[in-house]
Amino acid sequence: DFAGDAEFYLPHDLIMRQFQKTIFVLGFRLDVSKENRVKEIARLRFWLRFISSACQRPTVYLFGSRIDQVEYNYTELKMWIEPEFAKIKEQFNDVLDLPQKKVPPLVNCTDVADKNLLALTDDVARAAESIRTCDSSKVPEICTHAAKVVDDAVKHVTAILTKYDANRRCND
C-alpha cells in the first residue's frame, strides 16, 4: 500500500504485473462535498484503469469509506453512488471482474464490528480461497519436479560434504 502517491505508480505497475490472479479492494471517500464527488469518482476510475492495464481481469471489490463522517442522509448517498457504480460496471465489465451486484458497501473503517466491513472482508476471503484452491492457480508440474530435483541434489551434496568432512577429521 503506497497510498496512491504518484511517485509510487511505477512500483505499483511493476509489482502488479507479476501476478496472474489478483484481488483488489479499492475504496472511495464518502465524506467529500457534493462539489468534489466528480473528482472522487474520477480518482476511482483512474485506479480502475490503472489496475485493468496492469493485470489480466483481476477481481476488484469496491467500498465507500468514512460513512461515519458523512453529514448527509443514506438515500442521498445511494442516489450519488448507484448510477456511478452502474457506469463503472458497464465501462470495466470486459477488463475487470466486479463481483458486487449491488451498490458497494458503505463502511466505517474505524469500527471493526461494522457489519458492511465484515461482509466485505468475508467476500474477499471467499474470493481469495477460491483462487487459492483453483486448479489453474496450482504450481505447474514442471516447477514441482524442478523443486524435487533441487531438493534431492541438496541432500546428495550435503551427504558427500558430510562424508568428506568426517574423512578429513579422521586424517587430521
XYZ file of N, CA and C in Angstrom:
516
model
N 0.854 -1.174 0.000
C 0.000 0.000 0.000
C 0.898 1.235 0.000
N 0.892 1.967 -1.120
C 1.677 3.191 -1.234
C 0.777 4.420 -1.172
N -0.454 4.228 -0.737
C -1.408 5.322 -0.542
C -1.721 6.106 -1.812
N -1.444 5.525 -2.963
C -1.822 6.174 -4.211
C -0.960 7.353 -4.613
N 0.179 7.532 -3.958
C 1.047 8.661 -4.297
C 1.690 8.455 -5.667
N 1.739 9.509 -6.451
C 2.214 9.428 -7.836
C 3.622 8.863 -7.951
N 4.488 9.166 -6.995
C 5.865 8.681 -7.105
C 5.960 7.163 -6.988
N 4.887 6.508 -6.573
C 4.904 5.054 -6.450
C 4.142 4.351 -7.574
N 3.697 5.069 -8.580
C 2.956 4.435 -9.680
C 3.801 3.365 -10.366
N 5.079 3.642 -10.612
C 5.929 2.661 -11.282
C 6.073 1.387 -10.445
N 6.406 1.476 -9.150
C 6.462 0.228 -8.367
C 5.131 -0.519 -8.355
N 4.024 0.220 -8.263
C 2.708 -0.439 -8.334
C 2.629 -1.261 -9.606
N 2.950 -0.637 -10.723
C 2.844 -1.279 -12.023
C 3.760 -2.499 -12.096
N 5.000 -2.366 -11.662
C 5.951 -3.477 -11.718
C 5.500 -4.649 -10.849
N 5.029 -4.355 -9.666
C 4.574 -5.404 -8.760
C 3.315 -6.073 -9.301
N 2.368 -5.274 -9.760
C 1.089 -5.813 -10.207
C 1.234 -6.706 -11.431
N 2.179 -6.443 -12.277
C 2.364 -7.248 -13.490
C 2.913 -8.640 -13.196
N 3.371 -8.881 -11.975
C 3.943 -10.175 -11.612
C 2.888 -11.220 -11.253
N 1.655 -10.802 -11.061
C 0.627 -11.715 -10.578
C -0.418 -11.993 -11.651
N -0.859 -13.266 -11.712
C -1.873 -13.629 -12.695
C -3.275 -13.512 -12.123
N -3.479 -13.988 -10.933
C -4.797 -13.932 -10.295
C -4.682 -12.964 -9.126
N -5.443 -11.893 -9.192
C -5.322 -10.879 -8.150
C -6.688 -10.414 -7.682
N -6.697 -9.937 -6.450
C -7.899 -9.339 -5.864
C -7.490 -7.970 -5.341
N -8.252 -6.979 -5.721
C -8.023 -5.628 -5.223
C -9.252 -5.189 -4.440
N -9.011 -4.479 -3.364
C -10.070 -3.868 -2.580
C -9.814 -2.373 -2.671
N -10.713 -1.689 -3.338
C -10.499 -0.286 -3.673
C -11.593 0.568 -3.031
N -11.157 1.492 -2.204
C -12.107 2.352 -1.506
C -12.204 3.734 -2.120
N -13.346 4.342 -1.915
C -13.533 5.736 -2.316
C -14.187 6.457 -1.152
N -13.904 7.733 -1.052
C -14.360 8.520 0.097
C -15.808 8.959 -0.067
N -16.548 8.769 0.997
C -17.938 9.223 1.024
C -18.072 10.606 1.650
N -17.037 11.042 2.348
C -17.131 12.287 3.106
C -16.764 13.525 2.285
N -16.702 13.389 0.965
C -16.386 14.543 0.133
C -17.631 15.400 -0.057
N -17.399 16.660 -0.294
C -18.522 17.562 -0.528
C -19.174 17.226 -1.868
N -20.386 17.681 -2.063
C -21.089 17.432 -3.327
C -20.284 17.952 -4.515
N -19.589 19.047 -4.304
C -18.780 19.639 -5.372
C -17.583 18.759 -5.736
N -17.095 17.958 -4.790
C -15.907 17.124 -5.029
C -16.230 15.670 -5.383
N -17.495 15.359 -5.518
C -17.871 13.981 -5.861
C -17.330 13.576 -7.230
N -17.383 14.477 -8.185
C -16.894 14.170 -9.532
C -15.410 13.840 -9.474
N -14.660 14.610 -8.696
C -13.222 14.381 -8.544
C -12.961 13.027 -7.871
N -13.759 12.681 -6.881
C -13.570 11.404 -6.174
C -13.856 10.219 -7.099
N -14.902 10.316 -7.905
C -15.209 9.246 -8.856
C -14.132 9.188 -9.947
N -13.601 10.328 -10.352
C -12.514 10.348 -11.336
C -11.281 9.634 -10.779
N -11.006 9.832 -9.493
C -9.877 9.156 -8.854
C -10.112 7.635 -8.825
N -11.333 7.238 -8.524
C -11.688 5.818 -8.513
C -11.522 5.214 -9.911
N -12.009 5.923 -10.921
C -11.868 5.445 -12.308
C -10.392 5.368 -12.716
N -9.581 6.336 -12.268
C -8.148 6.286 -12.558
C -7.560 4.966 -12.065
N -7.837 4.603 -10.812
C -7.272 3.379 -10.252
C -7.837 2.137 -10.936
N -9.088 2.176 -11.321
C -9.658 1.037 -12.051
C -8.970 0.866 -13.405
N -8.698 1.970 -14.092
C -7.962 1.901 -15.372
C -6.535 1.403 -15.142
N -5.899 1.915 -14.112
C -4.531 1.517 -13.785
C -4.465 0.014 -13.512
N -5.363 -0.478 -12.691
C -5.412 -1.903 -12.353
C -5.682 -2.738 -13.601
N -6.646 -2.297 -14.408
C -7.001 -3.080 -15.596
C -5.876 -3.093 -16.628
N -5.026 -2.087 -16.622
C -3.909 -2.062 -17.574
C -2.737 -2.926 -17.107
N -2.657 -3.191 -15.815
C -1.527 -3.933 -15.271
C -1.817 -5.412 -15.048
N -3.076 -5.774 -14.940
C -3.433 -7.154 -14.605
C -4.469 -7.691 -15.589
N -4.452 -9.018 -15.751
C -5.439 -9.644 -16.618
C -6.691 -9.962 -15.820
N -7.742 -9.255 -16.105
C -9.069 -9.427 -15.497
C -9.026 -9.740 -13.995
N -8.475 -8.830 -13.214
C -8.445 -9.046 -11.766
C -9.833 -8.873 -11.158
N -9.991 -9.395 -9.972
C -11.223 -9.198 -9.207
C -11.058 -7.924 -8.389
N -12.055 -7.045 -8.462
C -11.980 -5.779 -7.741
C -13.252 -5.602 -6.908
N -13.048 -5.412 -5.614
C -14.142 -5.088 -4.703
C -14.059 -3.611 -4.393
N -15.171 -2.936 -4.504
C -15.234 -1.501 -4.191
C -15.951 -1.307 -2.862
N -15.596 -0.241 -2.182
C -16.328 0.126 -0.975
C -16.229 1.623 -0.754
N -17.253 2.159 -0.156
C -17.264 3.566 0.226
C -16.805 3.677 1.668
N -15.811 4.518 1.909
C -15.257 4.635 3.264
C -15.695 5.937 3.929
N -15.517 5.957 5.212
C -15.792 7.136 6.056
C -17.279 7.459 6.164
N -18.091 6.418 6.152
C -19.532 6.619 6.306
C -19.835 7.299 7.642
N -18.967 7.073 8.621
C -19.154 7.672 9.943
C -18.931 9.182 9.935
N -18.334 9.716 8.860
C -18.048 11.139 8.788
C -18.968 11.876 7.805
N -19.981 11.181 7.325
C -20.891 11.761 6.339
C -22.016 12.495 7.059
N -22.294 13.701 6.565
C -23.317 14.520 7.216
C -24.650 14.507 6.475
N -24.723 13.864 5.314
C -25.988 13.819 4.593
C -26.570 12.415 4.686
N -27.816 12.269 4.263
C -28.517 11.014 4.519
C -28.178 9.904 3.528
N -28.534 8.691 3.925
C -28.218 7.488 3.164
C -28.884 7.489 1.786
N -30.110 7.960 1.706
C -30.821 7.999 0.425
C -30.077 8.886 -0.568
N -29.591 10.013 -0.094
C -28.817 10.915 -0.955
C -27.520 10.249 -1.427
N -26.874 9.526 -0.517
C -25.653 8.803 -0.885
C -25.935 7.773 -1.975
N -27.006 7.015 -1.795
C -27.358 5.997 -2.791
C -27.662 6.627 -4.144
N -28.301 7.785 -4.136
C -28.627 8.473 -5.396
C -27.343 8.914 -6.109
N -26.293 9.159 -5.370
C -24.999 9.511 -5.962
C -24.265 8.255 -6.427
N -24.223 7.224 -5.577
C -23.376 6.066 -5.830
C -23.971 5.081 -6.831
N -25.261 4.802 -6.745
C -25.866 3.785 -7.619
C -25.622 4.026 -9.103
N -25.908 5.221 -9.625
C -25.658 5.423 -11.060
C -24.165 5.375 -11.417
N -23.317 5.858 -10.522
C -21.874 5.812 -10.781
C -21.384 4.362 -10.822
N -21.878 3.540 -9.897
C -21.494 2.137 -9.855
C -21.961 1.420 -11.122
N -23.165 1.715 -11.573
C -23.673 1.112 -12.809
C -22.800 1.494 -14.007
N -22.380 2.747 -14.072
C -21.498 3.193 -15.161
C -20.141 2.498 -15.090
N -19.618 2.365 -13.898
C -18.319 1.708 -13.708
C -18.412 0.249 -14.142
N -19.462 -0.438 -13.722
C -19.617 -1.848 -14.113
C -19.702 -1.981 -15.628
N -20.425 -1.073 -16.257
C -20.561 -1.116 -17.721
C -19.215 -0.817 -18.402
N -18.530 0.198 -17.934
C -17.269 0.602 -18.543
C -16.170 -0.453 -18.390
N -16.099 -1.108 -17.248
C -14.986 -2.007 -16.958
C -15.364 -3.492 -17.028
N -16.555 -3.799 -17.458
C -17.051 -5.170 -17.486
C -16.131 -6.136 -18.236
N -15.528 -5.697 -19.325
C -14.690 -6.582 -20.141
C -13.281 -6.772 -19.597
N -12.839 -5.910 -18.697
C -11.447 -5.979 -18.235
C -11.285 -6.235 -16.734
N -12.357 -6.100 -15.981
C -12.306 -6.332 -14.538
C -13.448 -7.255 -14.130
N -13.197 -8.069 -13.115
C -14.263 -8.840 -12.500
C -14.744 -8.031 -11.307
N -15.924 -7.446 -11.446
C -16.529 -6.655 -10.363
C -17.697 -7.485 -9.816
N -17.445 -8.355 -8.825
C -18.454 -9.323 -8.404
C -19.642 -8.747 -7.626
N -19.514 -7.539 -7.133
C -20.611 -6.967 -6.354
C -21.781 -6.654 -7.273
N -22.946 -7.175 -6.920
C -24.144 -6.993 -7.756
C -24.850 -5.680 -7.469
N -24.792 -5.270 -6.225
C -25.480 -4.042 -5.843
C -24.472 -2.969 -5.475
N -24.949 -1.902 -4.943
C -24.092 -0.784 -4.550
C -22.989 -1.280 -3.627
N -21.748 -0.815 -3.828
C -20.659 -1.219 -2.930
C -21.004 -0.874 -1.480
N -20.501 -1.663 -0.551
C -20.819 -1.382 0.849
C -20.256 -0.034 1.299
N -20.989 0.597 2.171
C -20.574 1.862 2.763
C -20.104 1.526 4.172
N -18.812 1.723 4.441
C -18.238 1.200 5.677
C -17.617 2.274 6.557
N -17.571 1.929 7.820
C -16.845 2.708 8.813
C -15.587 1.898 9.126
N -14.477 2.267 8.531
C -13.230 1.507 8.672
C -12.628 1.590 10.063
N -13.126 2.484 10.898
C -12.599 2.599 12.259
C -13.355 1.702 13.229
N -14.393 1.030 12.753
C -15.207 0.158 13.603
C -15.058 -1.277 13.108
N -14.279 -2.087 13.831
C -14.028 -3.463 13.395
C -15.296 -4.315 13.418
N -16.337 -3.851 14.072
C -17.596 -4.594 14.121
C -18.606 -4.098 13.077
N -18.191 -3.153 12.217
C -19.086 -2.633 11.183
C -19.571 -3.791 10.307
N -20.889 -3.989 10.225
C -21.430 -5.159 9.515
C -21.072 -5.140 8.031
N -21.040 -3.976 7.413
C -20.672 -3.913 5.996
C -19.191 -4.222 5.776
N -18.363 -3.786 6.699
C -16.935 -4.085 6.624
C -16.702 -5.588 6.803
N -17.405 -6.189 7.750
C -17.267 -7.632 7.976
C -17.750 -8.428 6.769
N -18.850 -7.999 6.155
C -19.364 -8.686 4.964
C -18.368 -8.574 3.808
N -17.788 -7.391 3.635
C -16.780 -7.195 2.588
C -15.569 -8.092 2.841
N -15.121 -8.147 4.082
C -13.989 -8.996 4.450
C -14.291 -10.459 4.128
N -15.494 -10.910 4.445
C -15.882 -12.296 4.140
C -15.890 -12.552 2.632
N -16.427 -11.610 1.856
C -16.454 -11.760 0.397
C -15.044 -11.884 -0.176
N -14.145 -11.028 0.287
C -12.763 -11.046 -0.203
C -12.076 -12.345 0.217
N -12.316 -12.800 1.436
C -11.709 -14.050 1.910
C -12.193 -15.236 1.076
N -13.491 -15.263 0.745
C -14.022 -16.345 -0.101
C -13.387 -16.304 -1.491
N -13.243 -15.117 -2.047
C -12.627 -14.989 -3.374
C -11.172 -15.446 -3.332
N -10.452 -15.090 -2.289
C -9.049 -15.498 -2.158
C -8.942 -17.018 -2.024
N -9.823 -17.612 -1.244
C -9.814 -19.072 -1.076
C -10.145 -19.759 -2.395
N -11.047 -19.195 -3.147
C -11.403 -19.756 -4.452
C -10.204 -19.745 -5.399
N -9.462 -18.660 -5.403
C -8.259 -18.571 -6.239
C -7.200 -19.556 -5.748
N -7.032 -19.624 -4.442
C -6.013 -20.486 -3.865
C -6.253 -21.957 -4.190
N -7.501 -22.375 -4.235
C -7.821 -23.784 -4.457
C -8.132 -24.105 -5.917
N -8.105 -23.118 -6.774
C -8.403 -23.305 -8.191
C -7.284 -24.087 -8.875
N -7.640 -25.018 -9.759
C -6.639 -25.818 -10.478
C -5.649 -24.954 -11.241
N -6.140 -23.889 -11.875
C -5.251 -23.079 -12.709
C -4.248 -22.275 -11.892
N -4.467 -22.155 -10.572
C -3.516 -21.398 -9.755
C -2.546 -22.309 -9.014
N -2.646 -23.616 -9.260
C -1.695 -24.536 -8.645
C -0.336 -24.403 -9.324
N 0.687 -24.829 -8.617
C 2.050 -24.760 -9.142
C 2.156 -25.720 -10.330
N 2.697 -25.265 -11.449
C 2.850 -26.154 -12.608
C 3.693 -27.381 -12.245
N 3.386 -28.527 -12.864
C 4.059 -29.787 -12.557
C 5.569 -29.704 -12.764
N 5.989 -29.002 -13.791
C 7.432 -28.889 -14.047
C 8.143 -28.168 -12.904
N 7.467 -27.200 -12.298
C 8.069 -26.488 -11.164
C 8.161 -27.403 -9.943
N 7.130 -28.209 -9.723
C 7.154 -29.165 -8.619
C 8.283 -30.160 -8.831
N 8.437 -30.655 -10.055
C 9.510 -31.589 -10.387
C 10.884 -30.930 -10.186
N 11.030 -29.708 -10.664
C 12.311 -28.993 -10.513
C 12.650 -28.802 -9.036
N 11.661 -28.472 -8.216
C 11.903 -28.298 -6.783
C 12.369 -29.605 -6.151
N 11.788 -30.749 -6.576
C 12.196 -32.055 -6.054
C 13.634 -32.375 -6.484
N 13.969 -32.089 -7.740
C 15.327 -32.344 -8.228
C 16.337 -31.524 -7.428
N 16.039 -30.264 -7.201
C 16.940 -29.399 -6.425
C 17.057 -29.909 -4.996
N 15.933 -30.289 -4.386
C 15.951 -30.803 -3.018
C 16.797 -32.077 -2.929
N 16.617 -32.988 -3.893
C 17.416 -34.222 -3.921
C 18.902 -33.908 -4.099
N 19.220 -32.942 -4.960
C 20.618 -32.559 -5.192
C 21.240 -31.985 -3.925
N 20.488 -31.180 -3.225
C 20.987 -30.596 -1.973
C 21.271 -31.709 -0.963
N 20.363 -32.664 -0.840
C 20.578 -33.785 0.085
C 21.829 -34.578 -0.307
N 21.995 -34.841 -1.595
C 23.140 -35.602 -2.090
C 24.453 -34.863 -1.797
N 24.505 -33.594 -2.135
C 25.715 -32.795 -1.895
C 25.993 -32.700 -0.397
N 24.962 -32.551 0.401
C 25.142 -32.477 1.854
C 25.751 -33.777 2.374
N 25.259 -34.914 1.879
C 25.803 -36.215 2.297
C 27.271 -36.337 1.904
N 27.619 -35.942 0.693
C 29.010 -36.002 0.232
C 29.903 -35.109 1.093
N 29.448 -33.898 1.369
C 30.248 -32.975 2.187
C 30.394 -33.487 3.613
N 29.355 -34.116 4.130
C 29.430 -34.676 5.485
C 30.478 -35.781 5.533
N 30.480 -36.678 4.527
C 31.494 -37.742 4.458
C 32.888 -37.149 4.316
N 33.029 -36.176 3.449
C 34.326 -35.525 3.230
C 34.837 -34.913 4.529
N 33.937 -34.206 5.236
C 34.313 -33.559 6.486
C 34.714 -34.598 7.529
N 33.983 -35.728 7.591
C 34.303 -36.799 8.549
C 35.650 -37.416 8.207
N 35.914 -37.653 6.915
C 37.196 -38.219 6.494
C 38.342 -37.260 6.811
N 38.135 -35.999 6.595
C 39.178 -35.001 6.843
C 39.513 -34.948 8.339
N 38.495 -35.055 9.182
C 38.736 -35.025 10.637
C 39.528 -36.256 11.076
N 39.216 -37.405 10.456
C 39.947 -38.628 10.804
C 41.418 -38.529 10.404
N 41.675 -37.857 9.304
C 43.040 -37.726 8.789
C 43.819 -36.642 9.527
N 43.129 -35.754 10.232
C 43.819 -34.678 10.958
C 44.353 -35.147 12.228
